[in-house]
JSON list of C-alpha atoms in Angstrom, two decimals:
[
{"chain": "H", "resi": 7, "resn": "ALA", "atom": "CA", "xyz": [-1.94, -18.00, 37.08]},
{"chain": "H", "resi": 8, "resn": "GLN", "atom": "CA", "xyz": [-1.61, -16.14, 40.36]},
{"chain": "H", "resi": 9, "resn": "SER", "atom": "CA", "xyz": [-3.01, -16.72, 43.83]},
{"chain": "H", "resi": 10, "resn": "VAL", "atom": "CA", "xyz": [-2.98, -14.63, 47.00]},
{"chain": "H", "resi": 11, "resn": "THR", "atom": "CA", "xyz": [-3.29, -15.85, 50.56]},
{"chain": "H", "resi": 12, "resn": "GLN", "atom": "CA", "xyz": [-4.11, -13.50, 53.39]},
{"chain": "H", "resi": 13, "resn": "LEU", "atom": "CA", "xyz": [-3.25, -15.47, 56.47]},
{"chain": "H", "resi": 14, "resn": "ASP", "atom": "CA", "xyz": [-5.62, -13.76, 58.91]},
{"chain": "H", "resi": 15, "resn": "SER", "atom": "CA", "xyz": [-9.29, -13.19, 58.22]},
{"chain": "H", "resi": 16, "resn": "GLN", "atom": "CA", "xyz": [-9.72, -10.94, 61.27]},
{"chain": "H", "resi": 17, "resn": "VAL", "atom": "CA", "xyz": [-7.21, -8.93, 63.26]},
{"chain": "H", "resi": 18, "resn": "PRO", "atom": "CA", "xyz": [-8.26, -7.08, 66.42]},
{"chain": "H", "resi": 19, "resn": "VAL", "atom": "CA", "xyz": [-5.77, -4.53, 67.74]},
{"chain": "H", "resi": 20, "resn": "PHE", "atom": "CA", "xyz": [-5.86, -1.80, 70.37]},
{"chain": "H", "resi": 21, "resn": "GLU", "atom": "CA", "xyz": [-5.70, 1.83, 69.33]},
{"chain": "H", "resi": 22, "resn": "GLU", "atom": "CA", "xyz": [-2.12, 3.19, 69.03]},
{"chain": "H", "resi": 23, "resn": "ALA", "atom": "CA", "xyz": [-0.68, -0.34, 68.89]},
{"chain": "H", "resi": 24, "resn": "PRO", "atom": "CA", "xyz": [1.28, -1.56, 65.85]},
{"chain": "H", "resi": 25, "resn": "VAL", "atom": "CA", "xyz": [-0.29, -3.95, 63.35]},
{"chain": "H", "resi": 26, "resn": "GLU", "atom": "CA", "xyz": [0.90, -6.29, 60.63]},
{"chain": "H", "resi": 27, "resn": "LEU", "atom": "CA", "xyz": [-1.43, -7.81, 58.05]},
{"chain": "H", "resi": 28, "resn": "ARG", "atom": "CA", "xyz": [0.12, -10.76, 56.29]},
{"chain": "H", "resi": 29, "resn": "CYS", "atom": "CA", "xyz": [-0.01, -11.58, 52.58]},
{"chain": "H", "resi": 30, "resn": "ASN", "atom": "CA", "xyz": [1.67, -14.33, 50.60]},
{"chain": "H", "resi": 31, "resn": "TYR", "atom": "CA", "xyz": [1.36, -14.84, 46.86]},
{"chain": "H", "resi": 32, "resn": "SER", "atom": "CA", "xyz": [2.09, -17.47, 44.27]},
{"chain": "H", "resi": 33, "resn": "SER", "atom": "CA", "xyz": [2.77, -16.78, 40.60]},
{"chain": "H", "resi": 34, "resn": "SER", "atom": "CA", "xyz": [4.52, -18.34, 37.63]},
{"chain": "H", "resi": 35, "resn": "VAL", "atom": "CA", "xyz": [5.28, -14.87, 36.20]},
{"chain": "H", "resi": 36, "resn": "SER", "atom": "CA", "xyz": [6.56, -11.58, 37.57]},
{"chain": "H", "resi": 37, "resn": "VAL", "atom": "CA", "xyz": [3.90, -9.60, 39.37]},
{"chain": "H", "resi": 38, "resn": "TYR", "atom": "CA", "xyz": [3.05, -6.21, 40.72]},
{"chain": "H", "resi": 39, "resn": "LEU", "atom": "CA", "xyz": [1.71, -6.12, 44.29]},
{"chain": "H", "resi": 40, "resn": "PHE", "atom": "CA", "xyz": [-0.98, -3.95, 45.84]},
{"chain": "H", "resi": 41, "resn": "TRP", "atom": "CA", "xyz": [-2.84, -3.32, 49.05]},
{"chain": "H", "resi": 42, "resn": "TYR", "atom": "CA", "xyz": [-6.36, -1.92, 48.87]},
{"chain": "H", "resi": 43, "resn": "VAL", "atom": "CA", "xyz": [-8.64, -0.84, 51.74]},
{"chain": "H", "resi": 44, "resn": "GLN", "atom": "CA", "xyz": [-12.43, -1.08, 51.75]},
{"chain": "H", "resi": 45, "resn": "TYR", "atom": "CA", "xyz": [-14.44, 0.95, 54.24]},
{"chain": "H", "resi": 46, "resn": "PRO", "atom": "CA", "xyz": [-18.06, -0.10, 54.88]},
{"chain": "H", "resi": 47, "resn": "ASN", "atom": "CA", "xyz": [-20.35, 0.51, 51.90]},
{"chain": "H", "resi": 48, "resn": "GLN", "atom": "CA", "xyz": [-17.52, 1.92, 49.82]},
{"chain": "H", "resi": 49, "resn": "GLY", "atom": "CA", "xyz": [-15.33, 0.85, 46.95]},
{"chain": "H", "resi": 50, "resn": "LEU", "atom": "CA", "xyz": [-11.68, -0.15, 47.16]},
{"chain": "H", "resi": 51, "resn": "GLN", "atom": "CA", "xyz": [-9.06, 2.53, 47.73]},
{"chain": "H", "resi": 52, "resn": "LEU", "atom": "CA", "xyz": [-5.42, 1.97, 46.85]},
{"chain": "H", "resi": 53, "resn": "LEU", "atom": "CA", "xyz": [-3.13, 2.09, 49.91]},
{"chain": "H", "resi": 54, "resn": "LEU", "atom": "CA", "xyz": [0.17, 1.33, 48.21]},
{"chain": "H", "resi": 55, "resn": "LYS", "atom": "CA", "xyz": [1.77, -0.54, 45.35]},
{"chain": "H", "resi": 56, "resn": "TYR", "atom": "CA", "xyz": [5.05, -2.29, 44.58]},
{"chain": "H", "resi": 57, "resn": "LEU", "atom": "CA", "xyz": [6.14, -2.24, 40.96]},
{"chain": "H", "resi": 58, "resn": "SER", "atom": "CA", "xyz": [9.94, -2.47, 41.21]},
{"chain": "H", "resi": 59, "resn": "GLY", "atom": "CA", "xyz": [12.89, -0.93, 43.03]},
{"chain": "H", "resi": 60, "resn": "SER", "atom": "CA", "xyz": [13.01, -0.49, 46.78]},
{"chain": "H", "resi": 61, "resn": "THR", "atom": "CA", "xyz": [11.34, -3.36, 48.57]},
{"chain": "H", "resi": 62, "resn": "LEU", "atom": "CA", "xyz": [9.94, -1.07, 51.28]},
{"chain": "H", "resi": 63, "resn": "VAL", "atom": "CA", "xyz": [6.94, 0.81, 49.97]},
{"chain": "H", "resi": 64, "resn": "LYS", "atom": "CA", "xyz": [5.22, 3.66, 51.76]},
{"chain": "H", "resi": 65, "resn": "GLY", "atom": "CA", "xyz": [1.56, 4.38, 51.21]},
{"chain": "H", "resi": 66, "resn": "ILE", "atom": "CA", "xyz": [-1.21, 6.60, 52.42]},
{"chain": "H", "resi": 67, "resn": "ASN", "atom": "CA", "xyz": [-2.45, 6.94, 56.00]},
{"chain": "H", "resi": 68, "resn": "GLY", "atom": "CA", "xyz": [0.92, 5.90, 57.47]},
{"chain": "H", "resi": 69, "resn": "PHE", "atom": "CA", "xyz": [0.90, 2.37, 56.06]},
{"chain": "H", "resi": 70, "resn": "GLU", "atom": "CA", "xyz": [3.93, 0.65, 54.58]},
{"chain": "H", "resi": 71, "resn": "ALA", "atom": "CA", "xyz": [4.64, -2.77, 53.11]},
{"chain": "H", "resi": 72, "resn": "GLU", "atom": "CA", "xyz": [7.75, -4.80, 52.43]},
{"chain": "H", "resi": 73, "resn": "PHE", "atom": "CA", "xyz": [8.18, -7.01, 49.39]},
{"chain": "H", "resi": 74, "resn": "ASN", "atom": "CA", "xyz": [10.12, -10.20, 50.09]},
{"chain": "H", "resi": 75, "resn": "LYS", "atom": "CA", "xyz": [10.75, -12.11, 46.89]},
{"chain": "H", "resi": 76, "resn": "SER", "atom": "CA", "xyz": [12.33, -15.16, 48.51]},
{"chain": "H", "resi": 77, "resn": "GLN", "atom": "CA", "xyz": [9.36, -15.62, 50.84]},
{"chain": "H", "resi": 78, "resn": "THR", "atom": "CA", "xyz": [6.83, -14.41, 48.23]},
{"chain": "H", "resi": 79, "resn": "SER", "atom": "CA", "xyz": [5.34, -12.11, 50.82]},
{"chain": "H", "resi": 80, "resn": "PHE", "atom": "CA", "xyz": [4.06, -8.54, 50.90]},
{"chain": "H", "resi": 81, "resn": "HIS", "atom": "CA", "xyz": [3.05, -7.80, 54.49]},
{"chain": "H", "resi": 82, "resn": "LEU", "atom": "CA", "xyz": [1.35, -4.53, 55.41]},
{"chain": "H", "resi": 83, "resn": "ARG", "atom": "CA", "xyz": [2.36, -2.65, 58.56]},
{"chain": "H", "resi": 84, "resn": "LYS", "atom": "CA", "xyz": [1.43, 0.42, 60.53]},
{"chain": "H", "resi": 85, "resn": "PRO", "atom": "CA", "xyz": [3.32, 1.47, 63.67]},
{"chain": "H", "resi": 86, "resn": "SER", "atom": "CA", "xyz": [0.30, 3.00, 65.43]},
{"chain": "H", "resi": 87, "resn": "VAL", "atom": "CA", "xyz": [-3.30, 2.40, 64.39]},
{"chain": "H", "resi": 88, "resn": "HIS", "atom": "CA", "xyz": [-6.28, 4.70, 64.80]},
{"chain": "H", "resi": 89, "resn": "ILE", "atom": "CA", "xyz": [-9.97, 3.97, 65.15]},
{"chain": "H", "resi": 90, "resn": "SER", "atom": "CA", "xyz": [-10.42, 5.24, 61.59]},
{"chain": "H", "resi": 91, "resn": "ASP", "atom": "CA", "xyz": [-8.25, 2.37, 60.30]},
{"chain": "H", "resi": 92, "resn": "THR", "atom": "CA", "xyz": [-11.06, -0.08, 61.03]},
{"chain": "H", "resi": 93, "resn": "ALA", "atom": "CA", "xyz": [-11.82, -1.54, 57.60]},
{"chain": "H", "resi": 94, "resn": "GLU", "atom": "CA", "xyz": [-11.18, -4.55, 55.39]},
{"chain": "H", "resi": 95, "resn": "TYR", "atom": "CA", "xyz": [-7.80, -4.79, 53.70]},
{"chain": "H", "resi": 96, "resn": "PHE", "atom": "CA", "xyz": [-7.13, -6.68, 50.50]},
{"chain": "H", "resi": 97, "resn": "CYS", "atom": "CA", "xyz": [-3.80, -7.79, 49.10]},
{"chain": "H", "resi": 98, "resn": "ALA", "atom": "CA", "xyz": [-3.72, -8.16, 45.31]},
{"chain": "H", "resi": 99, "resn": "VAL", "atom": "CA", "xyz": [-1.34, -9.05, 42.50]},
{"chain": "H", "resi": 100, "resn": "SER", "atom": "CA", "xyz": [-1.35, -8.44, 38.78]},
{"chain": "H", "resi": 101, "resn": "PRO", "atom": "CA", "xyz": [0.93, -9.74, 36.01]},
{"chain": "H", "resi": 102, "resn": "SER", "atom": "CA", "xyz": [3.72, -7.30, 35.24]},
{"chain": "H", "resi": 103, "resn": "GLY", "atom": "CA", "xyz": [4.14, -8.20, 31.59]},
{"chain": "H", "resi": 104, "resn": "ALA", "atom": "CA", "xyz": [2.30, -6.83, 28.59]},
{"chain": "H", "resi": 105, "resn": "GLY", "atom": "CA", "xyz": [-1.37, -7.59, 28.34]},
{"chain": "H", "resi": 106, "resn": "SER", "atom": "CA", "xyz": [-3.95, -7.33, 31.05]},
{"chain": "H", "resi": 107, "resn": "TYR", "atom": "CA", "xyz": [-3.20, -5.97, 34.51]},
{"chain": "H", "resi": 108, "resn": "GLN", "atom": "CA", "xyz": [-6.17, -7.81, 35.98]},
{"chain": "H", "resi": 109, "resn": "LEU", "atom": "CA", "xyz": [-6.03, -8.10, 39.74]},
{"chain": "H", "resi": 110, "resn": "THR", "atom": "CA", "xyz": [-6.13, -11.33, 41.72]},
{"chain": "H", "resi": 111, "resn": "PHE", "atom": "CA", "xyz": [-7.23, -10.62, 45.28]},
{"chain": "H", "resi": 112, "resn": "GLY", "atom": "CA", "xyz": [-6.82, -12.36, 48.59]},
{"chain": "H", "resi": 113, "resn": "LYS", "atom": "CA", "xyz": [-9.88, -13.08, 50.75]},
{"chain": "H", "resi": 114, "resn": "GLY", "atom": "CA", "xyz": [-9.33, -9.95, 52.81]},
{"chain": "H", "resi": 115, "resn": "THR", "atom": "CA", "xyz": [-8.42, -9.18, 56.42]},
{"chain": "H", "resi": 116, "resn": "LYS", "atom": "CA", "xyz": [-10.85, -7.31, 58.64]},
{"chain": "H", "resi": 117, "resn": "LEU", "atom": "CA", "xyz": [-8.95, -4.97, 60.92]},
{"chain": "H", "resi": 118, "resn": "SER", "atom": "CA", "xyz": [-10.83, -3.94, 64.05]},
{"chain": "H", "resi": 119, "resn": "VAL", "atom": "CA", "xyz": [-9.26, -1.19, 66.12]},
{"chain": "H", "resi": 120, "resn": "ILE", "atom": "CA", "xyz": [-10.34, -1.32, 69.76]},
{"chain": "H", "resi": 121, "resn": "PRO", "atom": "CA", "xyz": [-10.51, 1.95, 71.73]},
{"chain": "L", "resi": 5, "resn": "ASP", "atom": "CA", "xyz": [-13.89, 10.29, 45.10]},
{"chain": "L", "resi": 6, "resn": "SER", "atom": "CA", "xyz": [-12.16, 7.91, 42.69]},
{"chain": "L", "resi": 7, "resn": "GLY", "atom": "CA", "xyz": [-13.72, 9.47, 39.59]},
{"chain": "L", "resi": 8, "resn": "VAL", "atom": "CA", "xyz": [-15.29, 6.16, 38.57]},
{"chain": "L", "resi": 9, "resn": "THR", "atom": "CA", "xyz": [-19.09, 6.29, 38.54]},
{"chain": "L", "resi": 10, "resn": "GLN", "atom": "CA", "xyz": [-21.29, 3.23, 38.82]},
{"chain": "L", "resi": 11, "resn": "THR", "atom": "CA", "xyz": [-25.06, 3.17, 38.50]},
{"chain": "L", "resi": 12, "resn": "PRO", "atom": "CA", "xyz": [-27.32, 2.11, 40.01]},
{"chain": "L", "resi": 13, "resn": "LYS", "atom": "CA", "xyz": [-25.96, 1.81, 43.56]},
{"chain": "L", "resi": 14, "resn": "HIS", "atom": "CA", "xyz": [-28.54, -0.82, 44.47]},
{"chain": "L", "resi": 15, "resn": "LEU", "atom": "CA", "xyz": [-30.59, -3.19, 42.36]},
{"chain": "L", "resi": 16, "resn": "ILE", "atom": "CA", "xyz": [-33.21, -5.61, 43.61]},
{"chain": "L", "resi": 17, "resn": "THR", "atom": "CA", "xyz": [-34.73, -8.07, 41.19]},
{"chain": "L", "resi": 18, "resn": "ALA", "atom": "CA", "xyz": [-36.05, -11.61, 40.93]},
{"chain": "L", "resi": 19, "resn": "THR", "atom": "CA", "xyz": [-34.63, -14.87, 39.65]},
{"chain": "L", "resi": 20, "resn": "GLY", "atom": "CA", "xyz": [-34.73, -15.28, 35.89]},
{"chain": "L", "resi": 21, "resn": "GLN", "atom": "CA", "xyz": [-34.57, -11.55, 35.22]},
{"chain": "L", "resi": 22, "resn": "ARG", "atom": "CA", "xyz": [-31.97, -9.53, 33.30]},
{"chain": "L", "resi": 23, "resn": "VAL", "atom": "CA", "xyz": [-30.18, -6.41, 34.54]},
{"chain": "L", "resi": 24, "resn": "THR", "atom": "CA", "xyz": [-27.64, -3.94, 33.20]},
{"chain": "L", "resi": 25, "resn": "LEU", "atom": "CA", "xyz": [-24.97, -2.31, 35.34]},
{"chain": "L", "resi": 26, "resn": "ARG", "atom": "CA", "xyz": [-23.28, 0.82, 34.08]},
{"chain": "L", "resi": 27, "resn": "CYS", "atom": "CA", "xyz": [-19.79, 2.21, 34.63]},
{"chain": "L", "resi": 28, "resn": "SER", "atom": "CA", "xyz": [-18.25, 5.53, 33.62]},
{"chain": "L", "resi": 29, "resn": "PRO", "atom": "CA", "xyz": [-14.45, 5.45, 33.89]},
{"chain": "L", "resi": 30, "resn": "ARG", "atom": "CA", "xyz": [-12.19, 8.26, 35.05]},
{"chain": "L", "resi": 31, "resn": "SER", "atom": "CA", "xyz": [-11.46, 10.89, 32.45]},
{"chain": "L", "resi": 32, "resn": "GLY", "atom": "CA", "xyz": [-8.64, 9.69, 30.18]},
{"chain": "L", "resi": 33, "resn": "ASP", "atom": "CA", "xyz": [-8.79, 6.04, 31.28]},
{"chain": "L", "resi": 34, "resn": "LEU", "atom": "CA", "xyz": [-9.18, 3.65, 28.35]},
{"chain": "L", "resi": 35, "resn": "SER", "atom": "CA", "xyz": [-9.38, 0.45, 30.34]},
{"chain": "L", "resi": 36, "resn": "VAL", "atom": "CA", "xyz": [-12.39, -0.84, 32.29]},
{"chain": "L", "resi": 37, "resn": "TYR", "atom": "CA", "xyz": [-12.35, -3.88, 34.55]},
{"chain": "L", "resi": 38, "resn": "TRP", "atom": "CA", "xyz": [-15.35, -5.60, 36.14]},
{"chain": "L", "resi": 39, "resn": "TYR", "atom": "CA", "xyz": [-15.08, -7.50, 39.42]},
{"chain": "L", "resi": 40, "resn": "GLN", "atom": "CA", "xyz": [-17.60, -9.43, 41.51]},
{"chain": "L", "resi": 41, "resn": "GLN", "atom": "CA", "xyz": [-17.43, -9.45, 45.31]},
{"chain": "L", "resi": 42, "resn": "SER", "atom": "CA", "xyz": [-19.43, -12.16, 47.07]},
{"chain": "L", "resi": 43, "resn": "LEU", "atom": "CA", "xyz": [-19.27, -13.66, 50.54]},
{"chain": "L", "resi": 44, "resn": "ASP", "atom": "CA", "xyz": [-18.26, -17.12, 49.36]},
{"chain": "L", "resi": 45, "resn": "GLN", "atom": "CA", "xyz": [-15.99, -16.29, 46.40]},
{"chain": "L", "resi": 46, "resn": "GLY", "atom": "CA", "xyz": [-14.46, -13.01, 47.56]},
{"chain": "L", "resi": 47, "resn": "LEU", "atom": "CA", "xyz": [-13.31, -10.52, 44.91]},
{"chain": "L", "resi": 48, "resn": "GLN", "atom": "CA", "xyz": [-13.06, -12.06, 41.47]},
{"chain": "L", "resi": 49, "resn": "PHE", "atom": "CA", "xyz": [-12.07, -10.57, 38.13]},
{"chain": "L", "resi": 50, "resn": "LEU", "atom": "CA", "xyz": [-14.78, -10.95, 35.51]},
{"chain": "L", "resi": 51, "resn": "ILE", "atom": "CA", "xyz": [-13.73, -9.16, 32.33]},
{"chain": "L", "resi": 52, "resn": "GLN", "atom": "CA", "xyz": [-11.66, -6.28, 30.96]},
{"chain": "L", "resi": 53, "resn": "TYR", "atom": "CA", "xyz": [-12.22, -3.94, 28.04]},
{"chain": "L", "resi": 54, "resn": "TYR", "atom": "CA", "xyz": [-9.62, -1.62, 26.55]},
{"chain": "L", "resi": 55, "resn": "ASN", "atom": "CA", "xyz": [-10.71, 1.15, 24.19]},
{"chain": "L", "resi": 56, "resn": "GLY", "atom": "CA", "xyz": [-13.80, -0.74, 23.11]},
{"chain": "L", "resi": 57, "resn": "GLU", "atom": "CA", "xyz": [-12.23, -4.17, 22.68]},
{"chain": "L", "resi": 58, "resn": "GLU", "atom": "CA", "xyz": [-12.33, -7.13, 25.04]},
{"chain": "L", "resi": 59, "resn": "ARG", "atom": "CA", "xyz": [-8.82, -7.67, 26.40]},
{"chain": "L", "resi": 60, "resn": "ALA", "atom": "CA", "xyz": [-9.10, -10.31, 29.11]},
{"chain": "L", "resi": 61, "resn": "LYS", "atom": "CA", "xyz": [-11.67, -12.68, 30.53]},
{"chain": "L", "resi": 62, "resn": "GLY", "atom": "CA", "xyz": [-11.78, -14.14, 34.01]},
{"chain": "L", "resi": 63, "resn": "ASN", "atom": "CA", "xyz": [-14.39, -16.13, 35.88]},
{"chain": "L", "resi": 64, "resn": "ILE", "atom": "CA", "xyz": [-17.33, -14.72, 33.97]},
{"chain": "L", "resi": 65, "resn": "LEU", "atom": "CA", "xyz": [-20.41, -16.88, 33.47]},
{"chain": "L", "resi": 66, "resn": "GLU", "atom": "CA", "xyz": [-21.85, -17.37, 29.99]},
{"chain": "L", "resi": 67, "resn": "ARG", "atom": "CA", "xyz": [-25.03, -15.67, 31.25]},
{"chain": "L", "resi": 68, "resn": "PHE", "atom": "CA", "xyz": [-23.00, -12.51, 31.78]},
{"chain": "L", "resi": 69, "resn": "SER", "atom": "CA", "xyz": [-21.71, -10.21, 29.05]},
{"chain": "L", "resi": 70, "resn": "ALA", "atom": "CA", "xyz": [-20.15, -6.79, 28.83]},
{"chain": "L", "resi": 71, "resn": "GLN", "atom": "CA", "xyz": [-19.30, -4.12, 26.33]},
{"chain": "L", "resi": 72, "resn": "GLN", "atom": "CA", "xyz": [-17.48, -0.80, 26.16]},
{"chain": "L", "resi": 73, "resn": "PHE", "atom": "CA", "xyz": [-18.93, 1.99, 24.07]},
{"chain": "L", "resi": 74, "resn": "PRO", "atom": "CA", "xyz": [-17.16, 4.66, 21.97]},
{"chain": "L", "resi": 75, "resn": "ASP", "atom": "CA", "xyz": [-17.48, 7.16, 24.82]},
{"chain": "L", "resi": 76, "resn": "LEU", "atom": "CA", "xyz": [-15.63, 4.54, 26.95]},
{"chain": "L", "resi": 77, "resn": "HIS", "atom": "CA", "xyz": [-18.43, 3.84, 29.38]},
{"chain": "L", "resi": 78, "resn": "SER", "atom": "CA", "xyz": [-19.08, 0.16, 29.97]},
{"chain": "L", "resi": 79, "resn": "GLU", "atom": "CA", "xyz": [-22.09, -1.97, 30.72]},
{"chain": "L", "resi": 80, "resn": "LEU", "atom": "CA", "xyz": [-22.25, -5.38, 32.38]},
{"chain": "L", "resi": 81, "resn": "ASN", "atom": "CA", "xyz": [-25.31, -7.40, 31.43]},
{"chain": "L", "resi": 82, "resn": "LEU", "atom": "CA", "xyz": [-26.46, -10.20, 33.71]},
{"chain": "L", "resi": 83, "resn": "SER", "atom": "CA", "xyz": [-29.24, -12.49, 32.48]},
{"chain": "L", "resi": 84, "resn": "SER", "atom": "CA", "xyz": [-31.24, -15.48, 33.74]},
{"chain": "L", "resi": 85, "resn": "LEU", "atom": "CA", "xyz": [-30.35, -14.32, 37.22]},
{"chain": "L", "resi": 86, "resn": "GLU", "atom": "CA", "xyz": [-29.94, -16.85, 40.02]},
{"chain": "L", "resi": 87, "resn": "LEU", "atom": "CA", "xyz": [-29.88, -16.37, 43.78]},
{"chain": "L", "resi": 88, "resn": "GLY", "atom": "CA", "xyz": [-26.14, -16.95, 43.74]},
{"chain": "L", "resi": 89, "resn": "ASP", "atom": "CA", "xyz": [-25.61, -13.90, 41.53]},
{"chain": "L", "resi": 90, "resn": "SER", "atom": "CA", "xyz": [-26.36, -11.66, 44.50]},
{"chain": "L", "resi": 91, "resn": "ALA", "atom": "CA", "xyz": [-23.14, -9.74, 45.04]},
{"chain": "L", "resi": 92, "resn": "LEU", "atom": "CA", "xyz": [-21.39, -6.41, 44.88]},
{"chain": "L", "resi": 93, "resn": "TYR", "atom": "CA", "xyz": [-20.20, -5.65, 41.35]},
{"chain": "L", "resi": 94, "resn": "PHE", "atom": "CA", "xyz": [-17.27, -3.27, 41.01]},
{"chain": "L", "resi": 95, "resn": "CYS", "atom": "CA", "xyz": [-15.97, -1.43, 38.03]},
{"chain": "L", "resi": 96, "resn": "ALA", "atom": "CA", "xyz": [-12.40, -0.16, 37.94]},
{"chain": "L", "resi": 97, "resn": "SER", "atom": "CA", "xyz": [-10.63, 1.95, 35.36]},
{"chain": "L", "resi": 98, "resn": "SER", "atom": "CA", "xyz": [-6.99, 2.63, 34.53]},
{"chain": "L", "resi": 99, "resn": "LYS", "atom": "CA", "xyz": [-4.74, 4.13, 31.92]},
{"chain": "L", "resi": 100, "resn": "GLU", "atom": "CA", "xyz": [-3.34, 0.63, 31.37]},
{"chain": "L", "resi": 101, "resn": "THR", "atom": "CA", "xyz": [0.31, 1.48, 31.83]},
{"chain": "L", "resi": 102, "resn": "SER", "atom": "CA", "xyz": [2.44, -0.41, 34.30]},
{"chain": "L", "resi": 103, "resn": "ASN", "atom": "CA", "xyz": [2.67, 2.39, 36.85]},
{"chain": "L", "resi": 104, "resn": "GLN", "atom": "CA", "xyz": [-0.99, 3.37, 36.80]},
{"chain": "L", "resi": 105, "resn": "PRO", "atom": "CA", "xyz": [-3.15, 1.40, 39.25]},
{"chain": "L", "resi": 106, "resn": "GLN", "atom": "CA", "xyz": [-6.81, 0.66, 38.92]},
{"chain": "L", "resi": 107, "resn": "HIS", "atom": "CA", "xyz": [-9.29, 3.04, 40.53]},
{"chain": "L", "resi": 108, "resn": "PHE", "atom": "CA", "xyz": [-12.52, 1.53, 41.76]},
{"chain": "L", "resi": 109, "resn": "GLY", "atom": "CA", "xyz": [-16.08, 2.78, 41.77]},
{"chain": "L", "resi": 110, "resn": "ASP", "atom": "CA", "xyz": [-18.34, 2.36, 44.80]},
{"chain": "L", "resi": 111, "resn": "GLY", "atom": "CA", "xyz": [-20.02, -0.68, 43.26]},
{"chain": "L", "resi": 112, "resn": "THR", "atom": "CA", "xyz": [-23.53, -1.83, 42.47]},
{"chain": "L", "resi": 113, "resn": "ARG", "atom": "CA", "xyz": [-25.12, -4.06, 45.07]},
{"chain": "L", "resi": 114, "resn": "LEU", "atom": "CA", "xyz": [-27.31, -6.64, 43.32]},
{"chain": "L", "resi": 115, "resn": "SER", "atom": "CA", "xyz": [-29.87, -8.53, 45.38]},
{"chain": "L", "resi": 116, "resn": "ILE", "atom": "CA", "xyz": [-31.80, -11.40, 43.84]},
{"chain": "L", "resi": 117, "resn": "LEU", "atom": "CA", "xyz": [-35.02, -12.32, 45.61]}
]
């Protein structure tokens, strides 16, 4: 079984400042890692994914995340946020082996960008 | 636009009733996943179908059931509804290969009065 912990439920940050949203996971098997974003009244949109290879993953909208196997973390970063980044962000994992790629999500982090 | 279509967008009904939520996956995607998003439980995996067959089951109540039809659309049936079933229900589809992520629909918001 897998579990995901997003350490901050809410993160306020000023416009053009950097931001880091933290995610830790626990799993007895190898996993793939994802970050999704949910804007109000919308579905989830994939920001980025880590499957294998380079531990630094670049995604859409200027976001990036770094996989740290020893710390079982997959923190999301952006060097300069915009008002339009205000949304809820979800970290998720899925098993990497054959079978189902069902996602286990964290509780989410609400990012509020302050003008 | 993710290409995943969910209907209806909103559903309001009463306790004890039965509803059906519908999902049309992206073209070419054989796999459909259902998730429930609620304030207290967050986002939880319910069930997955692959090419018409059930592949995986998560935290799905016995009152809930799903199926995937030959044209690959899927339906989630919720019966004997309780107040606690009020939630946003998402469908996601994928090609079910390791490098193909799930794409989510906009969800169906179910409100139980």
